[in-house]
mmCIF file with all atom_site columns, C-alpha atoms in Angstrom:
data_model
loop_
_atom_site.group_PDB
_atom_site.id
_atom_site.type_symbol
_atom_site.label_atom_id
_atom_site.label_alt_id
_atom_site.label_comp_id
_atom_site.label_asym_id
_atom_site.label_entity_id
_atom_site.label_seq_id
_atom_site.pdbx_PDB_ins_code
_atom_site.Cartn_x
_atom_site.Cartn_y
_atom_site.Cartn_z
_atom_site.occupancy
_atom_site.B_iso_or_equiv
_atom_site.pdbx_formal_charge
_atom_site.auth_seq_id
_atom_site.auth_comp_id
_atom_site.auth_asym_id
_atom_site.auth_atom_id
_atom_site.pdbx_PDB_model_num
ATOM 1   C CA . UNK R 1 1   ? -39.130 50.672 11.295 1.00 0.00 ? 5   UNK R CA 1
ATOM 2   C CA . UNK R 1 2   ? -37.696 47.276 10.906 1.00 0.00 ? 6   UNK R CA 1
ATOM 3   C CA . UNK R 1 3   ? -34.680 46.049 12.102 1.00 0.00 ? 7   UNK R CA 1
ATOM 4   C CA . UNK R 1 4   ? -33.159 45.018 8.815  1.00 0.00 ? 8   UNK R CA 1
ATOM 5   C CA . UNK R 1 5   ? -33.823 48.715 7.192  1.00 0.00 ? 9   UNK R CA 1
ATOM 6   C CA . UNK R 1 6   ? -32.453 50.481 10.488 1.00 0.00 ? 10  UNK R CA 1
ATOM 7   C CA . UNK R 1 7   ? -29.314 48.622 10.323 1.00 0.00 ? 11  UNK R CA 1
ATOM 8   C CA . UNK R 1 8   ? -29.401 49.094 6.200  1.00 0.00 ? 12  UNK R CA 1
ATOM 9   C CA . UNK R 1 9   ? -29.203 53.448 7.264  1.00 0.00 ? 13  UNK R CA 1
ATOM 10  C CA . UNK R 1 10  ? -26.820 52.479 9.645  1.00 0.00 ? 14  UNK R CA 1
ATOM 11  C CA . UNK R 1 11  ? -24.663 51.174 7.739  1.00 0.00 ? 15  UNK R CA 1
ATOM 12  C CA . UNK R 1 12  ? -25.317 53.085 4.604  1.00 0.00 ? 16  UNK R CA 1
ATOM 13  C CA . UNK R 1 13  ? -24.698 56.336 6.372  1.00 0.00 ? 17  UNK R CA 1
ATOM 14  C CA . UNK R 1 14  ? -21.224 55.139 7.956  1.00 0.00 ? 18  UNK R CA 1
ATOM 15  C CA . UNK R 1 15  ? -20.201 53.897 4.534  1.00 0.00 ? 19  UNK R CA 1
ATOM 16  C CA . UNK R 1 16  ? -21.287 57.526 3.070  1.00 0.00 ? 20  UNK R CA 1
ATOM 17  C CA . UNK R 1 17  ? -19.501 59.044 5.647  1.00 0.00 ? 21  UNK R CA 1
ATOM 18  C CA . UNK R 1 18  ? -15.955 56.928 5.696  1.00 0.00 ? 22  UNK R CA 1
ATOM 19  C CA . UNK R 1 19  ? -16.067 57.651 1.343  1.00 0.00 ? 23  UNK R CA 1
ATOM 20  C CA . UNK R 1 20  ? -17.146 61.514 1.838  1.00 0.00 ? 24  UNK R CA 1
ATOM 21  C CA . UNK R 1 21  ? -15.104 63.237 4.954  1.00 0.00 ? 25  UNK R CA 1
ATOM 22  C CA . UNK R 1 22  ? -11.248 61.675 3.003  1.00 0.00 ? 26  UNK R CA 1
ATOM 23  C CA . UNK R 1 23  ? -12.741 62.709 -0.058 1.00 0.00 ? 27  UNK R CA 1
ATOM 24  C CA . UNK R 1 24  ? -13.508 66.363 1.404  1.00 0.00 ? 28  UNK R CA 1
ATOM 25  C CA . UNK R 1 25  ? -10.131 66.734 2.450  1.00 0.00 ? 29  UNK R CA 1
ATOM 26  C CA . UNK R 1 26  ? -8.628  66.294 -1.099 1.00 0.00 ? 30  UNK R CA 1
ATOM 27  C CA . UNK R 1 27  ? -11.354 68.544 -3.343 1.00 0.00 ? 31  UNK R CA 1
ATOM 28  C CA . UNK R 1 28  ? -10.143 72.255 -3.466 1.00 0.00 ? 32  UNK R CA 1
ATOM 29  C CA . UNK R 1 29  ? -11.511 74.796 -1.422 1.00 0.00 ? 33  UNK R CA 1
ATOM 30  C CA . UNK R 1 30  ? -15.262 75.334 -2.455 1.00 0.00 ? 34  UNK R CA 1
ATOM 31  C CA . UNK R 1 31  ? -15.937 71.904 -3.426 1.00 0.00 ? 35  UNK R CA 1
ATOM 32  C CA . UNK R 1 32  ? -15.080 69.854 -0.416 1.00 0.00 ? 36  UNK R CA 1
ATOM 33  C CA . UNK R 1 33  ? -18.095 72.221 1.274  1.00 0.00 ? 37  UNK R CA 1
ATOM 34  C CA . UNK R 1 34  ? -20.168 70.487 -1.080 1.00 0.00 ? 38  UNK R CA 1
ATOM 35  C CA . UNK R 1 35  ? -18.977 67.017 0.013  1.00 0.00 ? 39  UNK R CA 1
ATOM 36  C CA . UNK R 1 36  ? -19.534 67.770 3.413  1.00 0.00 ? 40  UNK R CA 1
ATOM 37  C CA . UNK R 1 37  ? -22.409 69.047 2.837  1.00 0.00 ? 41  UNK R CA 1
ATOM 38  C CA . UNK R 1 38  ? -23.733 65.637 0.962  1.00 0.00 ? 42  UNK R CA 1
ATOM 39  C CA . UNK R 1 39  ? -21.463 63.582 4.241  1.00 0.00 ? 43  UNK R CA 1
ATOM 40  C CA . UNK R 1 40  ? -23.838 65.200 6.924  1.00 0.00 ? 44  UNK R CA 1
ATOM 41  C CA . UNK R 1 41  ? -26.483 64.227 5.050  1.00 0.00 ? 45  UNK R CA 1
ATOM 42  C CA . UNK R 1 42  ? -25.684 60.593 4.998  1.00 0.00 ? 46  UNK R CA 1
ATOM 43  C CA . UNK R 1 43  ? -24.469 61.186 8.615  1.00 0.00 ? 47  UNK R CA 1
ATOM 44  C CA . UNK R 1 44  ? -28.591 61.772 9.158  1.00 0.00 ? 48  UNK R CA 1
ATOM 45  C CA . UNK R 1 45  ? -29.219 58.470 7.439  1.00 0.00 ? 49  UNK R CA 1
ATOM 46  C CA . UNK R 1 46  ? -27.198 56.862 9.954  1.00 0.00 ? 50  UNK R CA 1
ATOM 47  C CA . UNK R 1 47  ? -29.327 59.494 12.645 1.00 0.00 ? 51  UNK R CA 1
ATOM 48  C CA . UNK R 1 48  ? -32.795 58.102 10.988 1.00 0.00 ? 52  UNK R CA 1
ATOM 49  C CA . UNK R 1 49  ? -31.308 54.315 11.389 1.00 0.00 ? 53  UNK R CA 1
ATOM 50  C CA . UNK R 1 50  ? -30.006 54.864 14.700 1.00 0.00 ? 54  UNK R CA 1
ATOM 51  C CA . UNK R 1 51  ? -33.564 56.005 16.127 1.00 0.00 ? 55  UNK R CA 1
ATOM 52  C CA . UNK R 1 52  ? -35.433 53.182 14.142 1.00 0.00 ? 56  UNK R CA 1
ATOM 53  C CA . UNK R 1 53  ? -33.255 50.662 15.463 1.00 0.00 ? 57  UNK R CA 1
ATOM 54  C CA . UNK R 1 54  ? -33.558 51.991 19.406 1.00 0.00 ? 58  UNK R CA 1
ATOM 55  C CA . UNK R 1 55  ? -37.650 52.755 19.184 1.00 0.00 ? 59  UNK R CA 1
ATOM 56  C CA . UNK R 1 56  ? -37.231 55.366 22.075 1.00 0.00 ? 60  UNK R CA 1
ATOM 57  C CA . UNK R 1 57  ? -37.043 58.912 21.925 1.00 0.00 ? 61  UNK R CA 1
ATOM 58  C CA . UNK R 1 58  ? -34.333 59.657 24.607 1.00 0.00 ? 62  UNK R CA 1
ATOM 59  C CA . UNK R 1 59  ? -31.695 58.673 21.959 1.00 0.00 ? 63  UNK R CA 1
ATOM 60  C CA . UNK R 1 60  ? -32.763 61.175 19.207 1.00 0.00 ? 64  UNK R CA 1
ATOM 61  C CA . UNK R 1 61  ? -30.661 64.134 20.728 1.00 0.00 ? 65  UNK R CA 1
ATOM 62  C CA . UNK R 1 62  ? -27.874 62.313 20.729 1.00 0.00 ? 66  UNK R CA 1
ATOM 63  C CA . UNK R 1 63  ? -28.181 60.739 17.674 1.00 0.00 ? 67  UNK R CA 1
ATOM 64  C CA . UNK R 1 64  ? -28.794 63.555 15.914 1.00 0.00 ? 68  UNK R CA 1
ATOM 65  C CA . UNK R 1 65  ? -25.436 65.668 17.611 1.00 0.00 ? 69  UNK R CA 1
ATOM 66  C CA . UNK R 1 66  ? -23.732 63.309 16.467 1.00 0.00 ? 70  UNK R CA 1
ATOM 67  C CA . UNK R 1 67  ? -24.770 62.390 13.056 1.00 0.00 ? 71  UNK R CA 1
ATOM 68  C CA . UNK R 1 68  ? -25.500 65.926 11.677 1.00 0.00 ? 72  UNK R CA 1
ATOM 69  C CA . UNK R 1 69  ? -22.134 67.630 13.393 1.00 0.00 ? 73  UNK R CA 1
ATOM 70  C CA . UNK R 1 70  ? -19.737 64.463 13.306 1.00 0.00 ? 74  UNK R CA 1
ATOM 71  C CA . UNK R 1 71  ? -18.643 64.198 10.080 1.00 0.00 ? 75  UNK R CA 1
ATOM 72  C CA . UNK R 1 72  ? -18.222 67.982 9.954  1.00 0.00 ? 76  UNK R CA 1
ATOM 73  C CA . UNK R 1 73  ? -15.503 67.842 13.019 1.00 0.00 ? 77  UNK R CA 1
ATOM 74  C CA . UNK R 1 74  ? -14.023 65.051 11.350 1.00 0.00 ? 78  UNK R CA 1
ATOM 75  C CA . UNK R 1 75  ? -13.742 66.547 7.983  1.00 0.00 ? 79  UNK R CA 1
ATOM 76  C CA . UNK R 1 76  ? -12.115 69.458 9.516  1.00 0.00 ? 80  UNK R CA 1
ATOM 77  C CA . UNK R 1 77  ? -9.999  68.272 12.400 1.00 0.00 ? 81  UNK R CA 1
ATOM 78  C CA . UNK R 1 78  ? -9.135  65.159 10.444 1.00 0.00 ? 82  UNK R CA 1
ATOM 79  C CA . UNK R 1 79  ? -8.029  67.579 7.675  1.00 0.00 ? 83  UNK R CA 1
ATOM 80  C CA . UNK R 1 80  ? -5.669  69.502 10.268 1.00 0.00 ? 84  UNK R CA 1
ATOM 81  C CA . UNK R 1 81  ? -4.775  66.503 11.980 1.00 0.00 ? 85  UNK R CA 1
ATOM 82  C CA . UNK R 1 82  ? -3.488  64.584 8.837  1.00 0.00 ? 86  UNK R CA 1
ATOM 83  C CA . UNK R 1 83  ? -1.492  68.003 7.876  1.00 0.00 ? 87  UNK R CA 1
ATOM 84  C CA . UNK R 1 84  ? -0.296  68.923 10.994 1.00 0.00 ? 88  UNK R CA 1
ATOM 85  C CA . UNK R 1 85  ? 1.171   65.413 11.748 1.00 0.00 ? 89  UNK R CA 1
ATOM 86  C CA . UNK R 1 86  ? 2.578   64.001 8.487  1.00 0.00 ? 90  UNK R CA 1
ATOM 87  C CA . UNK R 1 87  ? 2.186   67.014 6.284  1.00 0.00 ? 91  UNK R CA 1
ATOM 88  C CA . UNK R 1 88  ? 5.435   68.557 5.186  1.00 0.00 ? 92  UNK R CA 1
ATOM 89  C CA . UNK R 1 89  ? 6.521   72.349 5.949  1.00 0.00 ? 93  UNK R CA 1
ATOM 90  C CA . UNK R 1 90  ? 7.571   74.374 2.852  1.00 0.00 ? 94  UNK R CA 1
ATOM 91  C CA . UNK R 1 91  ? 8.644   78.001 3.122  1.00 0.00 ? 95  UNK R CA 1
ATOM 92  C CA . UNK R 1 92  ? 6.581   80.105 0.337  1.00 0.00 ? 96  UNK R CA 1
ATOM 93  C CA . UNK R 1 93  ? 6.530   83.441 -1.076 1.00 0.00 ? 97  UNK R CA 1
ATOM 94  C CA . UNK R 1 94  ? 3.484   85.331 -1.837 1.00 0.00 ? 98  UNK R CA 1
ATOM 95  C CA . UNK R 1 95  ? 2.386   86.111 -4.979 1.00 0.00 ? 99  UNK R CA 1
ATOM 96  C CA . UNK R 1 96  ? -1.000  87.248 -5.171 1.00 0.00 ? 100 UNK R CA 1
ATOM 97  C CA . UNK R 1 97  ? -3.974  87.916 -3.253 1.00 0.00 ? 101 UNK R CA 1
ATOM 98  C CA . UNK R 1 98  ? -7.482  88.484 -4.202 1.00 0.00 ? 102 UNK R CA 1
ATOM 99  C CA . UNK R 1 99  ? -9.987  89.766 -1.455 1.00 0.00 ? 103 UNK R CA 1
ATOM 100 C CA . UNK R 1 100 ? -13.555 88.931 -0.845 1.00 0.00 ? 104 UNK R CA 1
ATOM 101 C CA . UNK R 1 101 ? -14.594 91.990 1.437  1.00 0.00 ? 105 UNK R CA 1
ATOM 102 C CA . UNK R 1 102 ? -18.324 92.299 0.809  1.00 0.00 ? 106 UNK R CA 1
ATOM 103 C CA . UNK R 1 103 ? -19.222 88.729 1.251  1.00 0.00 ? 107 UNK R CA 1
ATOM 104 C CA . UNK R 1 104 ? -20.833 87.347 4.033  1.00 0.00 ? 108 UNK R CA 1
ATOM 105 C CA . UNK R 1 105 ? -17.716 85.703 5.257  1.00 0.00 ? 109 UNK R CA 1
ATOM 106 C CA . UNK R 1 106 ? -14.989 87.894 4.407  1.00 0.00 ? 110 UNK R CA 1
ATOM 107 C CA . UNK R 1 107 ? -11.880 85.444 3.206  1.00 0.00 ? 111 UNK R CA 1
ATOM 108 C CA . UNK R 1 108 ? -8.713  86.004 1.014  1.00 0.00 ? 112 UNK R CA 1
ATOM 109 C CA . UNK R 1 109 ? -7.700  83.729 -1.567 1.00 0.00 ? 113 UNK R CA 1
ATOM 110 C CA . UNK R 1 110 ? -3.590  83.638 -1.823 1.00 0.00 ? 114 UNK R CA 1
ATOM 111 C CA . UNK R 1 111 ? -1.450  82.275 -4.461 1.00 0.00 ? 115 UNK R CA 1
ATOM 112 C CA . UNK R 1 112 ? 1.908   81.153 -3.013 1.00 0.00 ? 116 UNK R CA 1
ATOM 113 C CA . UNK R 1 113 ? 5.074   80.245 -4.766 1.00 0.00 ? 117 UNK R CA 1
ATOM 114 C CA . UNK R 1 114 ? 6.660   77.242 -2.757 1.00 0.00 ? 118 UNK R CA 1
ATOM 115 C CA . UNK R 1 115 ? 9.394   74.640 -3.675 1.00 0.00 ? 119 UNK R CA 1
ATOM 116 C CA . UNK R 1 116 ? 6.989   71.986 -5.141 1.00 0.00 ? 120 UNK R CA 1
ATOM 117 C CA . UNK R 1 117 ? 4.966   74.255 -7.347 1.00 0.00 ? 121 UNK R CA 1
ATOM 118 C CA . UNK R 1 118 ? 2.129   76.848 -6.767 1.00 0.00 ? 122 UNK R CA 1
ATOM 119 C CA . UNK R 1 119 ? -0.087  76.692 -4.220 1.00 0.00 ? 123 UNK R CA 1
ATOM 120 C CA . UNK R 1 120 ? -3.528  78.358 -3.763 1.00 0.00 ? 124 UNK R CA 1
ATOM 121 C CA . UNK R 1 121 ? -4.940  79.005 -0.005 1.00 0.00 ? 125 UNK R CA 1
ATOM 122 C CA . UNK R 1 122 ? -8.052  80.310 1.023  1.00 0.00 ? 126 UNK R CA 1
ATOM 123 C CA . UNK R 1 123 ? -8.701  81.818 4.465  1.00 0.00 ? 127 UNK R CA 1
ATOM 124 C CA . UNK R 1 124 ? -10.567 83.486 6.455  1.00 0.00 ? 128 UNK R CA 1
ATOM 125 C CA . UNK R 1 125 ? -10.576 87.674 6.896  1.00 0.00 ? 129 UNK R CA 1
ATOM 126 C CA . UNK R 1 126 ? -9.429  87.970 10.415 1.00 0.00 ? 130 UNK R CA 1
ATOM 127 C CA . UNK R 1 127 ? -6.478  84.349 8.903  1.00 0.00 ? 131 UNK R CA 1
ATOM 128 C CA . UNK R 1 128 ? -4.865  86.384 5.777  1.00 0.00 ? 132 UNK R CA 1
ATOM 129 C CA . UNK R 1 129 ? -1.254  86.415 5.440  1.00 0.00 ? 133 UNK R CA 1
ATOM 130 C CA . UNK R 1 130 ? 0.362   89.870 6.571  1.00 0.00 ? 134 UNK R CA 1
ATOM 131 C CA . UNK R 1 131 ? 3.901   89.076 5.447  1.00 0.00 ? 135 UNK R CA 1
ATOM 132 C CA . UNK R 1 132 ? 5.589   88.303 2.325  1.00 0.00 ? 136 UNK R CA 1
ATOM 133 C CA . UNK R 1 133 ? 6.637   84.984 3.681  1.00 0.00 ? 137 UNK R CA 1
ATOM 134 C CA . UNK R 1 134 ? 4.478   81.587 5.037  1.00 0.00 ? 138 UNK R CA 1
ATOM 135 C CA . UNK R 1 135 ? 5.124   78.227 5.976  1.00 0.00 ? 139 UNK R CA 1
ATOM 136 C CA . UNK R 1 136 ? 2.583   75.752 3.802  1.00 0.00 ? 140 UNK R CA 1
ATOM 137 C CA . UNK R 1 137 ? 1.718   72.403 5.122  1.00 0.00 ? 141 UNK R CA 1
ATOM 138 C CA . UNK R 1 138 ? 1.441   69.866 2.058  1.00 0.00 ? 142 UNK R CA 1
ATOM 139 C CA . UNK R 1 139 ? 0.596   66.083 1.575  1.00 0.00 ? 143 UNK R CA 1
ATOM 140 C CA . UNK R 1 140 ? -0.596  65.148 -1.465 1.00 0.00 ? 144 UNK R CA 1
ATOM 141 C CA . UNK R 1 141 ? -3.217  64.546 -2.481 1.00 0.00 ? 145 UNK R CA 1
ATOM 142 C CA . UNK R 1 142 ? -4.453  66.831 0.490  1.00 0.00 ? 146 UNK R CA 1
ATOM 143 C CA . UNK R 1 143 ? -5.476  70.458 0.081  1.00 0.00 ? 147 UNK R CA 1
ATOM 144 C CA . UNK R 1 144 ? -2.809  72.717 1.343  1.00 0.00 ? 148 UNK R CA 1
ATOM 145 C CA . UNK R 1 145 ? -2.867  74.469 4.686  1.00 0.00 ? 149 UNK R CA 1
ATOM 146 C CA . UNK R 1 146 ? -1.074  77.292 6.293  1.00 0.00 ? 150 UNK R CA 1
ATOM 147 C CA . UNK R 1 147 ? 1.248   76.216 9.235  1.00 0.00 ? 151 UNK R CA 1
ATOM 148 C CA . UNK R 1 148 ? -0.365  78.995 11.564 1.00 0.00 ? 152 UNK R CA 1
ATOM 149 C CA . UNK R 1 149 ? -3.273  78.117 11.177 1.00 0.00 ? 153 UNK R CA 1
ATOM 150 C CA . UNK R 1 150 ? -3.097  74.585 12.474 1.00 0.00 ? 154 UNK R CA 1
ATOM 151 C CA . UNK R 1 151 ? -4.890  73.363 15.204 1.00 0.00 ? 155 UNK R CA 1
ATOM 152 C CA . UNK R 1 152 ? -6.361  70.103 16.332 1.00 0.00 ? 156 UNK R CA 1
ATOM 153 C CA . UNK R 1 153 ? -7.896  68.167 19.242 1.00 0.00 ? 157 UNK R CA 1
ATOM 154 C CA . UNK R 1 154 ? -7.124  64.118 18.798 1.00 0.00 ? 158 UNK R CA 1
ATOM 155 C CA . UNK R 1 155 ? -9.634  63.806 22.059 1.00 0.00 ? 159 UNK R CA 1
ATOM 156 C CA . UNK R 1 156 ? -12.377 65.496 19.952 1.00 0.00 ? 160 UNK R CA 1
ATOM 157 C CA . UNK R 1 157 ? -11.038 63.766 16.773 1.00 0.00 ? 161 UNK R CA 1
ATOM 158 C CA . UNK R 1 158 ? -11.344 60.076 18.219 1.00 0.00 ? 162 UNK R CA 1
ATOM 159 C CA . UNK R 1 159 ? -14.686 61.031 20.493 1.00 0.00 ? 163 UNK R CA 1
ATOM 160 C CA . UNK R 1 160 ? -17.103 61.365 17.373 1.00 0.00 ? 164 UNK R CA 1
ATOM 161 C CA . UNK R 1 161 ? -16.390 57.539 16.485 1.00 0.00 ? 165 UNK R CA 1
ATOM 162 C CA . UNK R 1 162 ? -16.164 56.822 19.638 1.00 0.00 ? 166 UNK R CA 1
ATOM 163 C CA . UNK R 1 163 ? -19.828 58.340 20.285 1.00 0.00 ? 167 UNK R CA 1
ATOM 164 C CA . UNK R 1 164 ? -21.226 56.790 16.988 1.00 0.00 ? 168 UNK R CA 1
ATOM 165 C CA . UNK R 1 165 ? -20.275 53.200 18.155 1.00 0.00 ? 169 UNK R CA 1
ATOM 166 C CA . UNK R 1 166 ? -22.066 53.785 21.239 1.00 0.00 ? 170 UNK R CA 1
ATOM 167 C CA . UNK R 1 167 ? -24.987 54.969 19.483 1.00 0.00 ? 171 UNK R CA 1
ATOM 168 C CA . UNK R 1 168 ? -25.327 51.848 17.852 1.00 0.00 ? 172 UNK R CA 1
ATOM 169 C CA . UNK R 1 169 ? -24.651 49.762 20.872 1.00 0.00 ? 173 UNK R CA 1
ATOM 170 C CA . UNK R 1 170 ? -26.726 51.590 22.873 1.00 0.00 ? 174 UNK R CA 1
ATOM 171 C CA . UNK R 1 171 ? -29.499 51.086 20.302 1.00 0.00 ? 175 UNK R CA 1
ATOM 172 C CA . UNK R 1 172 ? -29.043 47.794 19.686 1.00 0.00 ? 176 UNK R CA 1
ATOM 173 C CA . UNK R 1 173 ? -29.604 46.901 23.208 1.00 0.00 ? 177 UNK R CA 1
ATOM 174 C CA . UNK R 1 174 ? -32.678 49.039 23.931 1.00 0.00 ? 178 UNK R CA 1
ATOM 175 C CA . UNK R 1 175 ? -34.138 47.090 20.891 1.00 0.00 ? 179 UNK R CA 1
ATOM 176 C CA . UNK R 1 176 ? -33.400 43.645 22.217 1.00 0.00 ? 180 UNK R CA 1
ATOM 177 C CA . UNK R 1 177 ? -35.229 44.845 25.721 1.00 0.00 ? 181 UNK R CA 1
ATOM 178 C CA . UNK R 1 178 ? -38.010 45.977 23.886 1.00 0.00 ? 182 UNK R CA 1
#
């Protein structure tokens, strides 16, 4: 592969990944899966650039952790990071629930009424609000999360950029020996 197209995935990927992991945190639950879904696959772009620019196999496994799980820990712990830090706690009453028992992923979809409107919360089975009463963590234009349920690693959170940088670095050097 030439140099100019590695670096052209390289940089395509990171710019596909910086628009698609903010963008997942704002879609509603169901659609930012999609996003993601469309960010890891630029996040292999950046994978396929990555080993084109380096020309040695050694960097593959690491290229590829990183690229195909990254933007996935981002999009999530970003998502809990933002909310946990700078979102605001509101204290909201349940309204409704609707379970999703036969699924493959048993989850709970909860309609809460809170001081700055309605809010509606999907979680997991084993997550689902057992009292009348939850603290919601909003920021607009973010999708809302429960305050229990937060829970973030800023270590993990800045090692995935961290790792992708070196990637490249790393890369770009083996290139230049070859």
């Amino acid at each position: 592969m030439s140099r100019r197209t590695a670096w052209q995935l390289i940089g395509a990927g990171l710019l596909a990944m910086a628009i698609g992991i903010p963008g997942s945190m704002v879609l509603p639950d169901g659609w930012h899966v999609l996003l993601i879904t469309a960010t890891v696959l630029a996040g292999l772009a950046f994978f396929i650039g990555v080993a084109g620019l380096a020309s040695q196999k050694w960097i593959l496994v690491p290229a590829f952790i990183a690229a195909a799980f990254g933007p996935i820990i981002l999009a999530v712990i970003g998502h809990d990071a933002l909310l946990g830090t700078y979102g605001t706690p509101e204290q909201c009453t349940l309204r409704t629930t609707e379970e999703h028992r036969t699924t493959k992923h048993p989850s709970v979809d909860h309609v809460l009424d809170c001081p700055s409107g309605e809010q509606e919360i999907t979680t997991a089975w084993s997550e689902r609000l057992r009292a009348q009463q939850a603290t919601v963590l909003t920021l607009p234009p973010f999708r809302p999360m429960l305050a229990e349920t937060t829970s973030f690693s800023l270590g993990l959170l800045a090692a995935i950029p961290v790792a992708m940088a070196a990637l490249v670095i790393t890369a770009g050097a083996v290139r230049k020996e070859s």
